[in-house]
Amino acid sequence: MAAEAKQQILARIREANERAVRGKETPVPRDYVHSGGLDAASREELFIERLREYDASVTVCASAGLASTIGVLLQDRGWKHVIMAAGFPAAALPFGFEFRQEAEVENSDLDACDAVITGCEVAIAVTGSIVLRHGVGLGQGTRRFTLLPDRHLCVVRAEQLVETVPEAFALLEPFTNDPLTTISGPSATADIEMTRIRGVHGPRFLEVVLVR
Amino acid sequence: MRITLFITCYNDTLFPETGKAVVRLLERLGHSVDFPLQQTCCGQMHYNTGYQQEALPLLRHFVEVFRDAEVICAPSSSCVAMMRDHYLKMAEASGDKALERDTALLLPRVHELTELLVDRLGLEDVGAYYPHRVTYHASCHSLRSLCLGDKPLRLLRQVRGLELVELSNIDRCCGFGGTFAVKNPDVSAAMLSEKLKDVEDTAAEVCTAVDNSCLMHILGGLHRQRAGVSARHIAEILASTLEEPAL
Amino acid sequence: MTVRVGDAAQAPPFQRAALPLLEDSQLRKNVRHATGVIQRKRALVAGELSDWQQLRAAASAIKQQTLRHLDEYLLRFEAACVAAGGQVHWARDADEANAIVLALIRSQNASEVVKIKTMTSDETGLNRALEAGGVHPYETDLAELIVQMGEDRPSHIVVPALHKNRSQVREIFREKMGLPGLGDRPEDLTAAARSYLREKFLRVPVAVCGANFLLADTGGVCIVESEGNGRMCLTLPKTLIAIAGIEKVIPSFRDLEVFLQLLPRSATGERMNPYNSIWTGVREGDGPHQFHVVLLDNGRSGILADAEARQTLHCIRCGACLNACPVYRQTGGHAYGSTYAGPIGAILTPQLQQMRHSQSLPYASSLCGACYEVCPVKINIPEVLIHLRGRVVEQSGLSAEAIGMKAMAAVFSSARRLEAAQRLAQRGQWPWVTDGWIRSLPGMFAGWTAVRDLRAIPRQSFRQWWRERQHGR
Ligand code: SF4
């Protein structure tokens, strides 16, 4: 019966197309904007502005100061139980803190921890988006890793930041076998009277560290 | 210029003063106006209600009557939109190649009144005088099919004595929609009530538009409410002068 | 095969269904507010992109191209999805789809499922079928949860509970979640849903989702959402079942660069919605062990066979046409009696049912064109509405209306007859005219004069004046 359903549907589609296709096939016009025109500084500025509009916090630092910046953040926020994504570079983490490894934790640990730390694959300035590629050992976590906790600290390197959506998809194309998640600000809903509420099921706090 | 008037069936029957105003206006601007008495209706009501077959003879009739006209002017954006949006498709579907060709040749010569004035004749100041507070309703077809933009407003701004007040939600439908108002009278009434509120909020004496169909609807509501606001086609305002004011 | 779109076949005609809704001042306020907010935000963020029109043109062309080769793209999607460890099922109609989903759930010995908002499953009536089969579905999208707990119907394809305000939601949650002290701030209500559902996400073994896009080249699926309930359902349960209309396939992963710009801006007025998930098949150690896609026809191939109306299948369910529609603004979604409300519902619902039901819907529009203007995939909804009216007229045969319309057409096809009719009307209207106005009319025009006057027909038509003037010269 299953094979029959498939054949019938395909036959109906073919019949319909024979009857109702009009005109010649023309190529898809792709004259929309592919790459943006901003220089690096304005691109970063735009990205930061967009993230803040989503209620995400942003800290900017130099590459050499990444570990200490993360240290100060954790200190300030009082986050003690922090878990790092598998493959996240240990050198980017500050001394004097204890980080648990992704591999050793259960869902309940993720649920209960103070925060998780990941990197990302690409970030998009125009939309204030971060794209995670959930490959093994990429330092970006599995999908649930950045979902169950209440806080997500994400390190974005300036060279990962593009301006437009098409630029990001061009970079992602080789990795379509890996699950991808785009994140634009903390989880939110506006289902009740169009009032935006932060943090329904995903993390309520998105903390971005932009490394120049 | 010799301008051939397509008055449209409901202006002919229900709003003759609009037609008279168009004639007066165009003649005042130095053009001669011609009115082929054989003309009837563009077929919009039939076509939009689902009687597409019945609309086809009306297309044929229109093409027949206006075949030789150089410049055709219609004081109704919805009728012009009917022609521009559907005539070619209808002619094509009829399988009549001659009709298809004639329609294609005719369509570029059909203009809505304000289009004719602004685009074809290059005018914004038509020398009108109309000392009243007026608000302008942008009818759906004028806005989204003909894309008239602010052409009617540009004409109104040059009218001496006229105080133009902006209508809120200017791009929102008044709820007429041809047979929609008959088939869905209650929803149409709800839409109208919002439009009336916006009109009354302007404290205008007169609401104008490029379509008498919408104005008939809006005026019908205003009159029922005894709102003391009238409605008048833009042609009548543009035709009005100090010597011969519109009443 | 029996095509079903929710309960649309039993729904009363639009003009009748609208009546009680027009009376509901609370509902109308809620609908006006919600659609107004999204509309303004949409205009703002769509206006921000200088290439908005180019993106619309590209999206429309991609969809056209896909439909032209729909059979090939579906087969390509199937092959790629299977190669990545997924399983693909084909369903001719709603019942077949529901049966497949139920069988898959039973094979996991599950008695509960968590669900991401999917209009397609509302179309097939999946929840009812699951309940009948002993499986309890939990809706996890906040709005869908409100609708489910309130035993209500969705009234908008993106914001299904927009007809409810905070205190109405509070009442539902208080009763159904057993939280008598619950406050009515949106924060409180959202927090209540969060803790109610988190336990379900961690426990329930099967999830059901829809799909925003199926990617033919990679076999991938893309889901667009805001709350994170989607990601929960996509990654925590062991088994994931996606139910998707056959028109959801697009040729390639790269095409997302177009749609993911258009969809969020059109749907919620955001530059990007909080989460998009894109995945292919199953992935060891991350997400479900089993992944199924049910490809649903349910009348779609019939729409494809109509040259003028097949553009209906371009729809990406952004809801922009609902928010822009002045008719929807008055009634909200329930008047349409279908899963799909608003302008898209008015063309999709009757077509899915082969024009056998919901014939009042193509007339539930003033043809103002606001829907076409905002549609990110450029569906010319007014054009399709008119075309479908033609099909309704064809089917209705010689009704009283048709006889009247034919008579009018005969009058309009000759100037002599038109003039005769004008004279007849000028003379014959007197019983209804007082002081130059008609205040009440009988029959089908009574609705007009219920709230509007009609100016009496002037004694002289334009053509009579013109003739007089020519003679006088
Ligand atoms: S028809 Fe267009 S505007 Fe309406 S929901 Fe579909 S894609 Fe959006």
GROMACS .gro file of N, CA, C and O in nm, chain A residues 6 8 10 19 33 63 76-78 81 92 99 114 129 141-142 144 157 182 193 195-196 208 210:
model
   96
    6LYS      N    1   0.284   0.616  -0.301
    6LYS     CA    2   0.391   0.694  -0.363
    6LYS      C    3   0.371   0.703  -0.514
    6LYS      O    4   0.377   0.813  -0.571
    8GLN      N    5   0.101   0.666  -0.686
    8GLN     CA    6  -0.017   0.744  -0.720
    8GLN      C    7   0.008   0.894  -0.709
    8GLN      O    8  -0.033   0.972  -0.795
   10LEU      N    9   0.294   1.050  -0.726
   10LEU     CA   10   0.385   1.093  -0.833
   10LEU      C   11   0.311   1.099  -0.967
   10LEU      O   12   0.331   1.193  -1.045
   19ARG      N   13  -0.066   1.896  -1.771
   19ARG     CA   14  -0.184   1.974  -1.805
   19ARG      C   15  -0.162   2.123  -1.782
   19ARG      O   16  -0.210   2.205  -1.860
   33VAL      N   17   2.093   4.093  -0.312
   33VAL     CA   18   2.225   4.125  -0.257
   33VAL      C   19   2.293   3.998  -0.204
   33VAL      O   20   2.235   3.926  -0.123
   63SER      N   21   4.203   3.902   2.086
   63SER     CA   22   4.226   3.758   2.089
   63SER      C   23   4.308   3.718   2.212
   63SER      O   24   4.276   3.619   2.280
   76ASP      N   25   3.179   3.812   3.733
   76ASP     CA   26   3.073   3.913   3.747
   76ASP      C   27   2.936   3.851   3.761
   76ASP      O   28   2.853   3.896   3.839
   77ARG      N   29   2.910   3.753   3.678
   77ARG     CA   30   2.776   3.694   3.676
   77ARG      C   31   2.759   3.594   3.790
   77ARG      O   32   2.649   3.548   3.815
   78GLY      N   33   2.871   3.555   3.851
   78GLY     CA   34   2.863   3.456   3.958
   78GLY      C   35   2.831   3.316   3.908
   78GLY      O   36   2.764   3.238   3.974
   81HIS      N   37   2.903   2.675   3.795
   81HIS     CA   38   2.895   2.546   3.726
   81HIS      C   39   2.883   2.569   3.577
   81HIS      O   40   2.776   2.596   3.525
   92ALA      N   41   4.144   2.901   2.556
   92ALA     CA   42   4.059   3.020   2.561
   92ALA      C   43   3.989   3.034   2.695
   92ALA      O   44   3.912   3.127   2.716
   99PHE      N   45   3.584   2.374   3.476
   99PHE     CA   46   3.490   2.353   3.366
   99PHE      C   47   3.465   2.205   3.349
   99PHE      O   48   3.560   2.127   3.340
  114ASP      N   49   2.509   2.651   3.547
  114ASP     CA   50   2.493   2.797   3.538
  114ASP      C   51   2.501   2.843   3.393
  114ASP      O   52   2.432   2.937   3.355
  129SER      N   53   2.271   3.705   1.393
  129SER     CA   54   2.257   3.560   1.413
  129SER      C   55   2.391   3.491   1.432
  129SER      O   56   2.493   3.534   1.378
  141GLY      N   57   2.920   2.216   2.050
  141GLY     CA   58   2.822   2.139   2.125
  141GLY      C   59   2.729   2.056   2.038
  141GLY      O   60   2.720   2.076   1.919
  142THR      N   61   2.660   1.961   2.104
  142THR     CA   62   2.551   1.893   2.036
  142THR      C   63   2.433   1.988   2.042
  142THR      O   64   2.441   2.095   2.102
  144ARG      N   65   2.142   1.964   2.197
  144ARG     CA   66   2.079   1.985   2.326
  144ARG      C   67   2.169   2.067   2.420
  144ARG      O   68   2.121   2.128   2.515
  157ARG      N   69   3.443   3.480   1.665
  157ARG     CA   70   3.565   3.546   1.621
  157ARG      C   71   3.533   3.636   1.503
  157ARG      O   72   3.452   3.599   1.416
  182THR      N   73   2.063   2.805   1.376
  182THR     CA   74   2.090   2.948   1.382
  182THR      C   75   2.020   3.002   1.506
  182THR      O   76   1.907   2.966   1.537
  193GLU      N   77  -0.057   3.856   2.346
  193GLU     CA   78  -0.074   4.000   2.319
  193GLU      C   79   0.047   4.064   2.254
  193GLU      O   80   0.076   4.181   2.275
  195THR      N   81   0.342   4.063   2.321
  195THR     CA   82   0.444   4.113   2.412
  195THR      C   83   0.561   4.017   2.407
  195THR      O   84   0.544   3.898   2.433
  196ARG      N   85   0.680   4.068   2.374
  196ARG     CA   86   0.794   3.978   2.361
  196ARG      C   87   0.843   3.936   2.499
  196ARG      O   88   0.879   4.019   2.582
  208VAL      N   89   2.738   3.697   2.433
  208VAL     CA   90   2.830   3.681   2.320
  208VAL      C   91   2.961   3.751   2.350
  208VAL      O   92   2.962   3.865   2.398
  210LEU      N   93   3.274   3.877   2.145
  210LEU     CA   94   3.323   3.897   2.009
  210LEU      C   95   3.473   3.923   2.015
  210LEU      O   96   3.519   4.019   2.078
   0.00000   0.00000   0.00000
